[in-house]
PDB file of C-alpha atoms in Angstrom:
ATOM      1  CA  MET A  28       9.838  -3.287  -5.307  1.00 84.00           C
ATOM      2  CA  THR A  29      11.351  -2.537  -1.910  1.00 91.00           C
ATOM      3  CA  ILE A  30      14.715  -0.787  -1.529  1.00 95.00           C
ATOM      4  CA  LEU A  31      16.877  -0.701   1.583  1.00 97.00           C
ATOM      5  CA  TYR A  32      19.012   2.447   1.767  1.00 97.00           C
ATOM      6  CA  ILE A  33      21.916   3.018   4.199  1.00 96.00           C
ATOM      7  CA  GLU A  34      23.474   6.467   4.679  1.00 95.00           C
ATOM      8  CA  ASP A  35      24.787   8.010   7.906  1.00 92.00           C
ATOM      9  CA  GLU A  36      24.774  11.631   6.706  1.00 92.00           C
ATOM     10  CA  LYS A  37      21.340  12.889   7.745  1.00 94.00           C
ATOM     11  CA  SER A  38      20.745  15.566   5.076  1.00 94.00           C
ATOM     12  CA  ILE A  39      21.794  13.263   2.213  1.00 93.00           C
ATOM     13  CA  ARG A  40      19.718  10.395   3.592  1.00 95.00           C
ATOM     14  CA  GLU A  41      16.569  12.476   4.045  1.00 95.00           C
ATOM     15  CA  ASN A  42      16.753  14.067   0.575  1.00 95.00           C
ATOM     16  CA  LEU A  43      17.446  10.835  -1.293  1.00 95.00           C
ATOM     17  CA  THR A  44      14.817   8.959   0.710  1.00 96.00           C
ATOM     18  CA  LYS A  45      12.179  11.397  -0.580  1.00 96.00           C
ATOM     19  CA  MET A  46      13.158  10.583  -4.154  1.00 95.00           C
ATOM     20  CA  LEU A  47      13.339   6.827  -3.537  1.00 96.00           C
ATOM     21  CA  THR A  48       9.857   6.886  -2.019  1.00 95.00           C
ATOM     22  CA  LEU A  49       8.543   8.126  -5.366  1.00 94.00           C
ATOM     23  CA  LEU A  50      10.333   5.396  -7.329  1.00 93.00           C
ATOM     24  CA  PHE A  51       9.755   2.350  -5.139  1.00 93.00           C
ATOM     25  CA  LYS A  52       6.782   0.753  -3.466  1.00 87.00           C
ATOM     26  CA  LYS A  53       8.680   0.965  -0.171  1.00 91.00           C
ATOM     27  CA  CYS A  54      11.946   2.631   0.868  1.00 95.00           C
ATOM     28  CA  LEU A  55      13.543   1.677   4.189  1.00 95.00           C
ATOM     29  CA  SER A  56      16.345   4.077   5.109  1.00 96.00           C
ATOM     30  CA  PHE A  57      18.875   3.518   7.887  1.00 96.00           C
ATOM     31  CA  GLU A  58      21.794   5.510   9.247  1.00 93.00           C
ATOM     32  CA  ASN A  59      23.152   2.476  11.067  1.00 91.00           C
ATOM     33  CA  GLY A  60      24.527  -0.442   9.062  1.00 92.00           C
ATOM     34  CA  LYS A  61      23.933  -3.051  11.769  1.00 92.00           C
ATOM     35  CA  ASP A  62      20.269  -2.057  12.090  1.00 94.00           C
ATOM     36  CA  ALA A  63      19.934  -2.323   8.325  1.00 94.00           C
ATOM     37  CA  ILE A  64      21.402  -5.846   8.318  1.00 93.00           C
ATOM     38  CA  ASN A  65      18.987  -6.874  11.066  1.00 92.00           C
ATOM     39  CA  TYR A  66      16.061  -5.565   9.019  1.00 92.00           C
ATOM     40  CA  PHE A  67      17.327  -7.322   5.893  1.00 91.00           C
ATOM     41  CA  GLU A  68      17.565 -10.668   7.672  1.00 87.00           C
ATOM     42  CA  ASN A  69      13.935 -10.506   8.792  1.00 83.00           C
ATOM     43  CA  ASN A  70      12.169  -8.865   5.834  1.00 83.00           C
ATOM     44  CA  LYS A  71      11.875  -9.048   2.064  1.00 80.00           C
ATOM     45  CA  VAL A  72      14.127  -6.550   0.259  1.00 89.00           C
ATOM     46  CA  ASP A  73      14.602  -6.336  -3.524  1.00 90.00           C
ATOM     47  CA  ILE A  74      17.493  -3.857  -3.902  1.00 94.00           C
ATOM     48  CA  LEU A  75      20.222  -2.588  -1.559  1.00 96.00           C
ATOM     49  CA  LEU A  76      21.663   0.939  -1.858  1.00 96.00           C
ATOM     50  CA  THR A  77      24.445   1.754   0.603  1.00 94.00           C
ATOM     51  CA  ASP A  78      27.240   4.186   1.268  1.00 92.00           C
ATOM     52  CA  ILE A  79      30.657   2.568   1.801  1.00 87.00           C
ATOM     53  CA  ASN A  80      31.897   4.818   4.614  1.00 84.00           C
ATOM     54  CA  LEU A  81      29.530   4.329   7.550  1.00 88.00           C
ATOM     55  CA  VAL A  82      30.202   5.124  11.190  1.00 85.00           C
ATOM     56  CA  ASP A  83      29.446   1.695  12.653  1.00 86.00           C
ATOM     57  CA  ILE A  84      30.379  -0.733   9.860  1.00 88.00           C
ATOM     58  CA  ASN A  85      32.077  -0.643   6.474  1.00 83.00           C
ATOM     59  CA  GLY A  86      29.819  -0.952   3.436  1.00 83.00           C
ATOM     60  CA  ILE A  87      31.869  -3.853   2.083  1.00 85.00           C
ATOM     61  CA  ASP A  88      31.396  -5.716   5.364  1.00 89.00           C
ATOM     62  CA  ILE A  89      27.644  -5.231   4.962  1.00 91.00           C
ATOM     63  CA  ILE A  90      27.854  -6.809   1.514  1.00 90.00           C
ATOM     64  CA  LYS A  91      29.891  -9.747   2.830  1.00 89.00           C
ATOM     65  CA  LYS A  92      27.265 -10.376   5.498  1.00 90.00           C
ATOM     66  CA  ILE A  93      24.364 -10.182   3.056  1.00 91.00           C
ATOM     67  CA  ARG A  94      26.057 -12.395   0.466  1.00 89.00           C
ATOM     68  CA  GLN A  95      26.249 -15.189   3.040  1.00 88.00           C
ATOM     69  CA  THR A  96      22.500 -15.679   2.733  1.00 83.00           C
ATOM     70  CA  ASN A  97      21.573 -13.918  -0.519  1.00 85.00           C
ATOM     71  CA  GLU A  98      23.747 -14.249  -3.612  1.00 84.00           C
ATOM     72  CA  ASP A  99      21.390 -12.501  -6.001  1.00 84.00           C
ATOM     73  CA  ILE A 100      20.080  -9.225  -4.544  1.00 91.00           C
ATOM     74  CA  PRO A 101      21.313  -6.248  -6.621  1.00 93.00           C
ATOM     75  CA  ILE A 102      23.599  -3.960  -4.619  1.00 94.00           C
ATOM     76  CA  ILE A 103      24.475  -0.357  -5.515  1.00 94.00           C
ATOM     77  CA  LEU A 104      27.403   1.275  -3.705  1.00 91.00           C
ATOM     78  CA  LEU A 105      27.858   5.008  -3.089  1.00 90.00           C
ATOM     79  CA  THR A 106      31.097   6.714  -2.080  1.00 84.00           C
ATOM     80  CA  ALA A 107      32.577  10.199  -1.836  1.00 77.00           C
ATOM     81  CA  TYR A 108      35.996   8.899  -2.846  1.00 69.00           C
ATOM     82  CA  LEU A 109      37.503   6.808  -5.618  1.00 65.00           C
ATOM     83  CA  GLU A 110      38.647   3.854  -3.550  1.00 64.00           C
ATOM     84  CA  THR A 111      40.369   1.245  -5.715  1.00 66.00           C
ATOM     85  CA  ASP A 112      40.583  -1.426  -3.004  1.00 66.00           C
ATOM     86  CA  TYR A 113      36.878  -1.123  -2.262  1.00 67.00           C
ATOM     87  CA  LEU A 114      36.093  -1.256  -5.953  1.00 71.00           C
ATOM     88  CA  LEU A 115      37.993  -4.527  -6.325  1.00 72.00           C
ATOM     89  CA  ASP A 116      36.117  -5.967  -3.342  1.00 69.00           C
ATOM     90  CA  ALA A 117      32.837  -4.751  -4.790  1.00 69.00           C
ATOM     91  CA  ILE A 118      33.525  -6.596  -8.048  1.00 74.00           C
ATOM     92  CA  LYS A 119      34.325  -9.771  -6.108  1.00 78.00           C
ATOM     93  CA  TYR A 120      30.960  -9.629  -4.349  1.00 80.00           C
ATOM     94  CA  GLU A 121      29.055  -8.935  -7.575  1.00 84.00           C
ATOM     95  CA  VAL A 122      27.963  -5.385  -6.885  1.00 88.00           C
ATOM     96  CA  THR A 123      25.580  -4.118  -9.567  1.00 89.00           C
ATOM     97  CA  GLU A 124      26.942  -0.546  -9.650  1.00 89.00           C
ATOM     98  CA  TYR A 125      29.531   1.666  -7.962  1.00 87.00           C
ATOM     99  CA  LEU A 126      28.663   5.394  -7.978  1.00 90.00           C
ATOM    100  CA  ASN A 127      30.531   8.455  -6.754  1.00 88.00           C
ATOM    101  CA  LYS A 128      29.061  11.246  -4.638  1.00 87.00           C
ATOM    102  CA  PRO A 129      27.610  13.763  -5.153  1.00 88.00           C
ATOM    103  CA  ILE A 130      25.001  11.523  -6.706  1.00 89.00           C
ATOM    104  CA  ASN A 131      24.249  11.870 -10.395  1.00 92.00           C
ATOM    105  CA  PHE A 132      20.525  11.054 -10.477  1.00 92.00           C
ATOM    106  CA  GLU A 133      20.553  10.012 -14.120  1.00 94.00           C
ATOM    107  CA  LEU A 134      23.238   7.434 -13.382  1.00 95.00           C
ATOM    108  CA  LEU A 135      21.381   6.326 -10.261  1.00 95.00           C
ATOM    109  CA  LEU A 136      18.191   5.745 -12.262  1.00 95.00           C
ATOM    110  CA  LYS A 137      20.166   3.718 -14.807  1.00 95.00           C
ATOM    111  CA  SER A 138      21.542   1.673 -11.925  1.00 95.00           C
ATOM    112  CA  PHE A 139      18.015   0.916 -10.724  1.00 95.00           C
ATOM    113  CA  GLU A 140      17.042  -0.150 -14.239  1.00 92.00           C
ATOM    114  CA  LYS A 141      20.080  -2.423 -14.378  1.00 92.00           C
ATOM    115  CA  ALA A 142      19.174  -3.885 -10.988  1.00 92.00           C
ATOM    116  CA  ALA A 143      15.568  -4.484 -12.070  1.00 88.00           C
ATOM    117  CA  LYS A 144      16.725  -6.302 -15.211  1.00 83.00           C
ATOM    118  CA  LYS A 145      18.928  -8.521 -13.051  1.00 83.00           C
ATOM    119  CA  ILE A 146      15.960  -9.419 -10.867  1.00 80.00           C
ATOM    120  CA  VAL A 147      13.847 -10.223 -13.922  1.00 73.00           C
ATOM    121  CA  SER A 148      16.560 -12.263 -15.628  1.00 69.00           C
ATOM    122  CA  LYS A 149      17.024 -14.434 -12.543  1.00 67.00           C
ATOM    123  CA  GLY A 150      13.290 -14.855 -12.054  1.00 59.00           C
ATOM    124  CA  ASN A 151      13.567 -13.714  -8.448  1.00 56.00           C
ATOM    125  CA  TYR A 152      10.536 -11.467  -8.254  1.00 69.00           C
ATOM    126  CA  PHE A 153       8.227 -14.019  -6.709  1.00 75.00           C
ATOM    127  CA  PHE A 154       6.273 -14.567  -3.508  1.00 78.00           C
ATOM    128  CA  THR A 155       6.542 -17.944  -1.764  1.00 80.00           C
ATOM    129  CA  LEU A 156       3.307 -19.291  -0.278  1.00 81.00           C
ATOM    130  CA  ASN A 157       4.523 -22.694   0.881  1.00 81.00           C
ATOM    131  CA  ASN A 158       6.931 -25.432  -0.191  1.00 78.00           C
ATOM    132  CA  ASN A 159       4.922 -26.107  -3.343  1.00 84.00           C
ATOM    133  CA  LEU A 160       3.400 -22.787  -4.423  1.00 87.00           C
ATOM    134  CA  GLU A 161       4.882 -19.451  -5.466  1.00 86.00           C
ATOM    135  CA  TYR A 162       3.400 -16.395  -7.144  1.00 86.00           C
ATOM    136  CA  ARG A 163       5.453 -14.815  -9.940  1.00 79.00           C
ATOM    137  CA  PHE A 164       4.599 -11.129 -10.113  1.00 75.00           C
ATOM    138  CA  LEU A 165       6.110 -10.364 -13.498  1.00 67.00           C
ATOM    139  CA  ASN A 166       4.076 -13.023 -15.291  1.00 70.00           C
ATOM    140  CA  LYS A 167       1.107 -12.815 -12.901  1.00 79.00           C
ATOM    141  CA  GLU A 168       1.493 -16.554 -12.575  1.00 83.00           C
ATOM    142  CA  LEU A 169       0.693 -18.918  -9.715  1.00 88.00           C
ATOM    143  CA  PHE A 170       3.150 -21.788 -10.071  1.00 88.00           C
ATOM    144  CA  ASP A 171       2.946 -25.296  -8.625  1.00 88.00           C
ATOM    145  CA  LYS A 172       6.598 -26.307  -8.145  1.00 85.00           C
ATOM    146  CA  GLU A 173       5.807 -29.870  -7.097  1.00 85.00           C
ATOM    147  CA  ASN A 174       3.965 -30.630 -10.343  1.00 87.00           C
ATOM    148  CA  ASN A 175       5.889 -28.070 -12.448  1.00 87.00           C
ATOM    149  CA  LYS A 176       2.805 -26.332 -13.814  1.00 89.00           C
ATOM    150  CA  SER A 177       0.971 -23.007 -13.744  1.00 89.00           C
ATOM    151  CA  ILE A 178      -2.380 -22.638 -11.996  1.00 90.00           C
ATOM    152  CA  SER A 179      -4.765 -20.433 -13.943  1.00 90.00           C
ATOM    153  CA  LEU A 180      -6.391 -17.526 -12.085  1.00 91.00           C
ATOM    154  CA  THR A 181      -9.255 -15.355 -13.325  1.00 93.00           C
ATOM    155  CA  SER A 182      -8.934 -11.577 -13.461  1.00 92.00           C
ATOM    156  CA  ASN A 183     -10.845 -11.097 -10.208  1.00 93.00           C
ATOM    157  CA  GLU A 184      -8.936 -13.894  -8.487  1.00 93.00           C
ATOM    158  CA  LEU A 185      -5.669 -12.199  -9.474  1.00 91.00           C
ATOM    159  CA  LYS A 186      -6.810  -8.833  -8.108  1.00 92.00           C
ATOM    160  CA  PHE A 187      -7.926 -10.399  -4.827  1.00 93.00           C
ATOM    161  CA  PHE A 188      -4.802 -12.533  -4.469  1.00 91.00           C
ATOM    162  CA  GLU A 189      -2.326  -9.730  -5.268  1.00 88.00           C
ATOM    163  CA  LEU A 190      -4.086  -7.440  -2.785  1.00 90.00           C
ATOM    164  CA  LEU A 191      -3.551 -10.032  -0.055  1.00 90.00           C
ATOM    165  CA  ILE A 192       0.087 -10.566  -1.062  1.00 86.00           C
ATOM    166  CA  LYS A 193       0.911  -6.849  -1.128  1.00 82.00           C
ATOM    167  CA  ASN A 194      -0.598  -6.491   2.338  1.00 86.00           C
ATOM    168  CA  SER A 195       0.583  -9.810   3.739  1.00 82.00           C
ATOM    169  CA  ASN A 196       1.607  -8.209   7.034  1.00 81.00           C
ATOM    170  CA  ARG A 197      -1.937  -7.153   7.967  1.00 91.00           C
ATOM    171  CA  VAL A 198      -5.641  -7.925   7.630  1.00 93.00           C
ATOM    172  CA  VAL A 199      -7.277  -6.634   4.434  1.00 93.00           C
ATOM    173  CA  THR A 200     -10.823  -5.404   5.090  1.00 94.00           C
ATOM    174  CA  TYR A 201     -13.939  -6.474   3.203  1.00 92.00           C
ATOM    175  CA  ASP A 202     -14.365  -2.976   1.781  1.00 91.00           C
ATOM    176  CA  GLU A 203     -10.768  -2.868   0.526  1.00 92.00           C
ATOM    177  CA  ILE A 204     -11.259  -6.153  -1.303  1.00 93.00           C
ATOM    178  CA  LYS A 205     -14.542  -5.081  -2.865  1.00 91.00           C
ATOM    179  CA  ASN A 206     -13.107  -1.751  -4.022  1.00 92.00           C
ATOM    180  CA  GLU A 207     -10.049  -3.417  -5.540  1.00 89.00           C
ATOM    181  CA  VAL A 208     -11.734  -6.364  -7.271  1.00 91.00           C
ATOM    182  CA  TRP A 209     -15.034  -4.957  -8.534  1.00 92.00           C
ATOM    183  CA  SER A 210     -15.621  -1.770 -10.513  1.00 84.00           C
ATOM    184  CA  ASN A 211     -18.739  -0.997  -8.482  1.00 84.00           C
ATOM    185  CA  SER A 212     -18.253  -2.251  -4.936  1.00 77.00           C
ATOM    186  CA  LEU A 213     -21.779  -1.199  -3.913  1.00 81.00           C
ATOM    187  CA  GLU A 214     -23.303  -3.823  -6.202  1.00 80.00           C
ATOM    188  CA  VAL A 215     -21.195  -6.743  -4.917  1.00 84.00           C
ATOM    189  CA  THR A 216     -23.381  -9.393  -3.274  1.00 90.00           C
ATOM    190  CA  ASP A 217     -22.307 -11.640  -0.423  1.00 88.00           C
ATOM    191  CA  SER A 218     -22.831 -14.576  -2.767  1.00 92.00           C
ATOM    192  CA  ALA A 219     -20.418 -13.162  -5.373  1.00 91.00           C
ATOM    193  CA  PHE A 220     -17.809 -12.471  -2.692  1.00 91.00           C
ATOM    194  CA  LYS A 221     -18.056 -15.965  -1.195  1.00 92.00           C
ATOM    195  CA  ASN A 222     -17.963 -17.553  -4.645  1.00 94.00           C
ATOM    196  CA  LEU A 223     -14.724 -15.742  -5.494  1.00 93.00           C
ATOM    197  CA  LEU A 224     -13.161 -16.711  -2.174  1.00 93.00           C
ATOM    198  CA  THR A 225     -14.188 -20.366  -2.517  1.00 94.00           C
ATOM    199  CA  LYS A 226     -12.773 -20.740  -6.019  1.00 94.00           C
ATOM    200  CA  LEU A 227      -9.484 -19.082  -5.079  1.00 93.00           C
ATOM    201  CA  ARG A 228      -9.130 -21.305  -2.015  1.00 92.00           C
ATOM    202  CA  GLN A 229      -9.716 -24.374  -4.180  1.00 92.00           C
ATOM    203  CA  LYS A 230      -6.709 -23.368  -6.290  1.00 90.00           C
ATOM    204  CA  ILE A 231      -4.239 -22.293  -3.595  1.00 88.00           C
ATOM    205  CA  GLY A 232      -5.422 -24.279  -0.572  1.00 85.00           C
ATOM    206  CA  LYS A 233      -8.138 -23.472   1.929  1.00 84.00           C
ATOM    207  CA  ASP A 234      -5.725 -22.785   4.806  1.00 87.00           C
ATOM    208  CA  ILE A 235      -3.684 -20.074   3.042  1.00 89.00           C
ATOM    209  CA  ILE A 236      -6.396 -17.391   3.244  1.00 92.00           C
ATOM    210  CA  LEU A 237      -7.562 -16.748   6.808  1.00 92.00           C
ATOM    211  CA  ASN A 238     -10.865 -15.115   7.704  1.00 92.00           C
ATOM    212  CA  ILE A 239     -10.598 -12.635  10.578  1.00 91.00           C
ATOM    213  CA  SER A 240     -14.156 -12.463  11.857  1.00 89.00           C
ATOM    214  CA  LYS A 241     -15.976  -9.164  11.167  1.00 86.00           C
ATOM    215  CA  VAL A 242     -12.754  -7.586   9.840  1.00 91.00           C
ATOM    216  CA  GLY A 243     -11.513  -9.198   6.624  1.00 93.00           C
ATOM    217  CA  TYR A 244      -8.857 -11.617   5.332  1.00 94.00           C
ATOM    218  CA  LYS A 245      -5.107 -12.143   5.486  1.00 92.00           C
ATOM    219  CA  LEU A 246      -2.594 -14.678   4.194  1.00 89.00           C
ATOM    220  CA  ASN A 247      -1.447 -17.481   6.447  1.00 86.00           C
ATOM    221  CA  ILE A 248       2.137 -18.068   5.293  1.00 77.00           C
TER     222      ILE A 248
END
């Protein structure tokens, strides 16, 4: 998952970012709340971790802004003080956890577990391909929403498809695909590669996977 972390104290931000990088697929850390909101509005984020007392904007105001467009994302608040008014506001905006500084890492890890369970329970860990198709990571399931049914994918199709999803912002090279999908990439024939691509396109739509000539493939979403 991806976590967005907001903290204006440089030393705290840098140290915690190192730890978050080990726990999450991606950690985006910001010292400026407004920059963080801008990133959130234009990118996929799974969990938000933010200090309340920021220089440019209050942490509760960040939550209010985010809740206008996303009612479900788990939010964990950090503060150096026991602020009752903020705590009441946090409850109103369905904050997952409210933790005091200095950070107790055991409690923080439990907060992440709680946040992950919330994501799972709401079925929100999915990747939207178009109006009809979405990929559900937890079940490794391609789901046709229009016809309310799952589309079966083979093991190799899943590996290929997830590689494209996880790198949806760039072109995935031929070698990367071969190394990910097949145990021995040196023995993969052009015929086997094209056969896999053709069958996957038949299931998800031929226009979703783009071929970038002499480079590789990327998703067109």
